[in-house]
PDB file of C-alpha atoms in Angstrom:
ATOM      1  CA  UNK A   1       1.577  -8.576 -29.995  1.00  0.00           C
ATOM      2  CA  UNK A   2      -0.268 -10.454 -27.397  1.00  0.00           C
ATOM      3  CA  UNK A   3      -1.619  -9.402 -24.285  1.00  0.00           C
ATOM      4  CA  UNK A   4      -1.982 -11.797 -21.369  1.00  0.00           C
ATOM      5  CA  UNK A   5      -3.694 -11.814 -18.219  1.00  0.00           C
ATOM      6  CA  UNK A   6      -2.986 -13.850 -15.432  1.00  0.00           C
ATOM      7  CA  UNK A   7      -5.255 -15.317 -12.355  1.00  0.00           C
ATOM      8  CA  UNK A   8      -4.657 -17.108  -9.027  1.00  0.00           C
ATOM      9  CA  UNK A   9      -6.536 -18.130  -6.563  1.00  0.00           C
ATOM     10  CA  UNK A  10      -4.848 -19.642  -3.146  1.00  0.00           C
ATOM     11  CA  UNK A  11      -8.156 -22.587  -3.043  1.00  0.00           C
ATOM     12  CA  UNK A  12      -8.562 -25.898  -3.187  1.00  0.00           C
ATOM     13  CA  UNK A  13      -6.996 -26.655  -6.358  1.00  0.00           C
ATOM     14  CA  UNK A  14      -7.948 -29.054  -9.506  1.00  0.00           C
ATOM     15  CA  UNK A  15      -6.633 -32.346  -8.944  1.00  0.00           C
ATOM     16  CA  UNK A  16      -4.201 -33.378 -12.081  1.00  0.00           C
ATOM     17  CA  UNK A  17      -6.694 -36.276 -13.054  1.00  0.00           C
ATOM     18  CA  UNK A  18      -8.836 -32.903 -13.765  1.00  0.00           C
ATOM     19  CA  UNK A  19      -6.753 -30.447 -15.136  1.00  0.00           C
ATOM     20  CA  UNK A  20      -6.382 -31.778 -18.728  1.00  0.00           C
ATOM     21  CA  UNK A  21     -10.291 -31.719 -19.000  1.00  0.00           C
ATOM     22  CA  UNK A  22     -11.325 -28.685 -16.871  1.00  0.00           C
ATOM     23  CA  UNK A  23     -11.960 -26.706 -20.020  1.00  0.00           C
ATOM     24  CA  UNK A  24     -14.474 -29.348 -21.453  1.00  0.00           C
ATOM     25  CA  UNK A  25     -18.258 -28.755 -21.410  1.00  0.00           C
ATOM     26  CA  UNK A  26     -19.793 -30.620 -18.423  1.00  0.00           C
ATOM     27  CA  UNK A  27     -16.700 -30.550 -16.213  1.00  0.00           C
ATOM     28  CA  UNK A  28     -17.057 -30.364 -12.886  1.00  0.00           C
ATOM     29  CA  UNK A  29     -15.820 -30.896  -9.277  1.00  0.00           C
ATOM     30  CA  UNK A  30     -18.280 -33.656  -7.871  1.00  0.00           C
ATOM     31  CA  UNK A  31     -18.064 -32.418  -4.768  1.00  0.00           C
ATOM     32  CA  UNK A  32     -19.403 -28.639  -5.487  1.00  0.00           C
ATOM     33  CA  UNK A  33     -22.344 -27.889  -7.180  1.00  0.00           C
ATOM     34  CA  UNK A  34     -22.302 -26.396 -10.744  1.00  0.00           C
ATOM     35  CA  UNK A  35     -23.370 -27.179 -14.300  1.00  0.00           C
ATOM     36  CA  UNK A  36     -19.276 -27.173 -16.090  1.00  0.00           C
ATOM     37  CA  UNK A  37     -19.927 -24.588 -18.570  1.00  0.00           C
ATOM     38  CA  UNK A  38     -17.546 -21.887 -16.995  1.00  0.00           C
ATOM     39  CA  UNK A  39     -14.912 -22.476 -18.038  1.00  0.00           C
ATOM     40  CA  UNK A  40     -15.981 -23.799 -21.562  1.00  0.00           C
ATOM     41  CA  UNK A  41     -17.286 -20.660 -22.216  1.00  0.00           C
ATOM     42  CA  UNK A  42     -14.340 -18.656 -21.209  1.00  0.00           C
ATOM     43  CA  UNK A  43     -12.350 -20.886 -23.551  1.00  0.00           C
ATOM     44  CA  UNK A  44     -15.050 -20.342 -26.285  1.00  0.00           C
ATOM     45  CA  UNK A  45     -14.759 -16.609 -26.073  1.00  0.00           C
ATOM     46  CA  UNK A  46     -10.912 -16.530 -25.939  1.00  0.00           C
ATOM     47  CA  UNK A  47     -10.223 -18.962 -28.805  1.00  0.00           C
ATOM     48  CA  UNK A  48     -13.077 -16.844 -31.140  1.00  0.00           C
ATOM     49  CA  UNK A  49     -11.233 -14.143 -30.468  1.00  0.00           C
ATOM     50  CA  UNK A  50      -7.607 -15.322 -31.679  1.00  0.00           C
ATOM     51  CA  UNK A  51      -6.572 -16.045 -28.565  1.00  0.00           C
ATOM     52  CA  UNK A  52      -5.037 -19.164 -25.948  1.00  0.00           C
ATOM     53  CA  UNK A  53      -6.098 -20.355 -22.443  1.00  0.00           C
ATOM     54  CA  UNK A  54      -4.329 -22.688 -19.846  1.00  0.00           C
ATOM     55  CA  UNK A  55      -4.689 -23.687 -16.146  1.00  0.00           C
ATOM     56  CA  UNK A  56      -2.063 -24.924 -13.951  1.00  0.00           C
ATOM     57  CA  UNK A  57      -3.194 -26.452 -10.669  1.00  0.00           C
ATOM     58  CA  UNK A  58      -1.039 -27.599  -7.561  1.00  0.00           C
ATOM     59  CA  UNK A  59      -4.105 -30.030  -5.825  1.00  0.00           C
ATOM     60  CA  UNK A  60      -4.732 -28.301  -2.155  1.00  0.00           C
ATOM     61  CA  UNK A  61      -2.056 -25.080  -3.156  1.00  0.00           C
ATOM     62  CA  UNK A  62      -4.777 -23.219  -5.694  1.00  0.00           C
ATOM     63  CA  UNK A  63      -4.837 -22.697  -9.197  1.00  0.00           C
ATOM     64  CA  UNK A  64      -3.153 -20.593 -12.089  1.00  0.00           C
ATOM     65  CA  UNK A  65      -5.557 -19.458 -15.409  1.00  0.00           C
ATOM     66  CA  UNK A  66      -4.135 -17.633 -18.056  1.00  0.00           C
ATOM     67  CA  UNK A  67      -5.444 -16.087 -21.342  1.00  0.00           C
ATOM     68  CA  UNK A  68      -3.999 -14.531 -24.124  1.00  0.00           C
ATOM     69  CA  UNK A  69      -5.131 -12.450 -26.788  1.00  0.00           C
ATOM     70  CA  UNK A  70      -3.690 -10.640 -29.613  1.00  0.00           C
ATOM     71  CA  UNK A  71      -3.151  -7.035 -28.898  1.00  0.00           C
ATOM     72  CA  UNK A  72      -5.081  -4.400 -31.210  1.00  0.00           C
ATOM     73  CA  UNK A  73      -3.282  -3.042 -33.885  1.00  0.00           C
ATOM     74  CA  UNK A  74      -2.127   0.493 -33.551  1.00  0.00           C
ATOM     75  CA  UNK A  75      -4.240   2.911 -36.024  1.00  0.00           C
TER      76      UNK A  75
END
């Protein structure tokens, strides 16, 4: 019982030197602007809640994020 969601974007991409740290506090593009604690948080939330995140990234094709979380029980 898990439900997962799934988002894409058709941007820029993360380039793969990137993509095993893009979840860490602090971690950012240094070309854009931004302080790195998106996606930190997101994983935060996710993880409290029982739950998995992941990005896949094709540099210059976009990127994949996906997050799972267990499904409620049925009452």
């Amino acid at each position: 019982g898990m439900v997962t969601c799934v988002v894409h974007d058709n941007g820029a991409g993360i380039p793969l030197e990137m993509l095993a740290t893009v979840f860490d506090k602090s971690a950012t593009d240094p070309e854009k602007t931004g302080t790195g604690l998106g996606l930190a948080i997101v994983k935060q939330i996710v993880e409290a809640h029982g739950g998995t995140v992941s990005a896949e990234s094709v540099h210059g094709a976009g990127a994949t994020f996906t997050f799972s979380l267990p499904s409620k029980e049925d009452s």
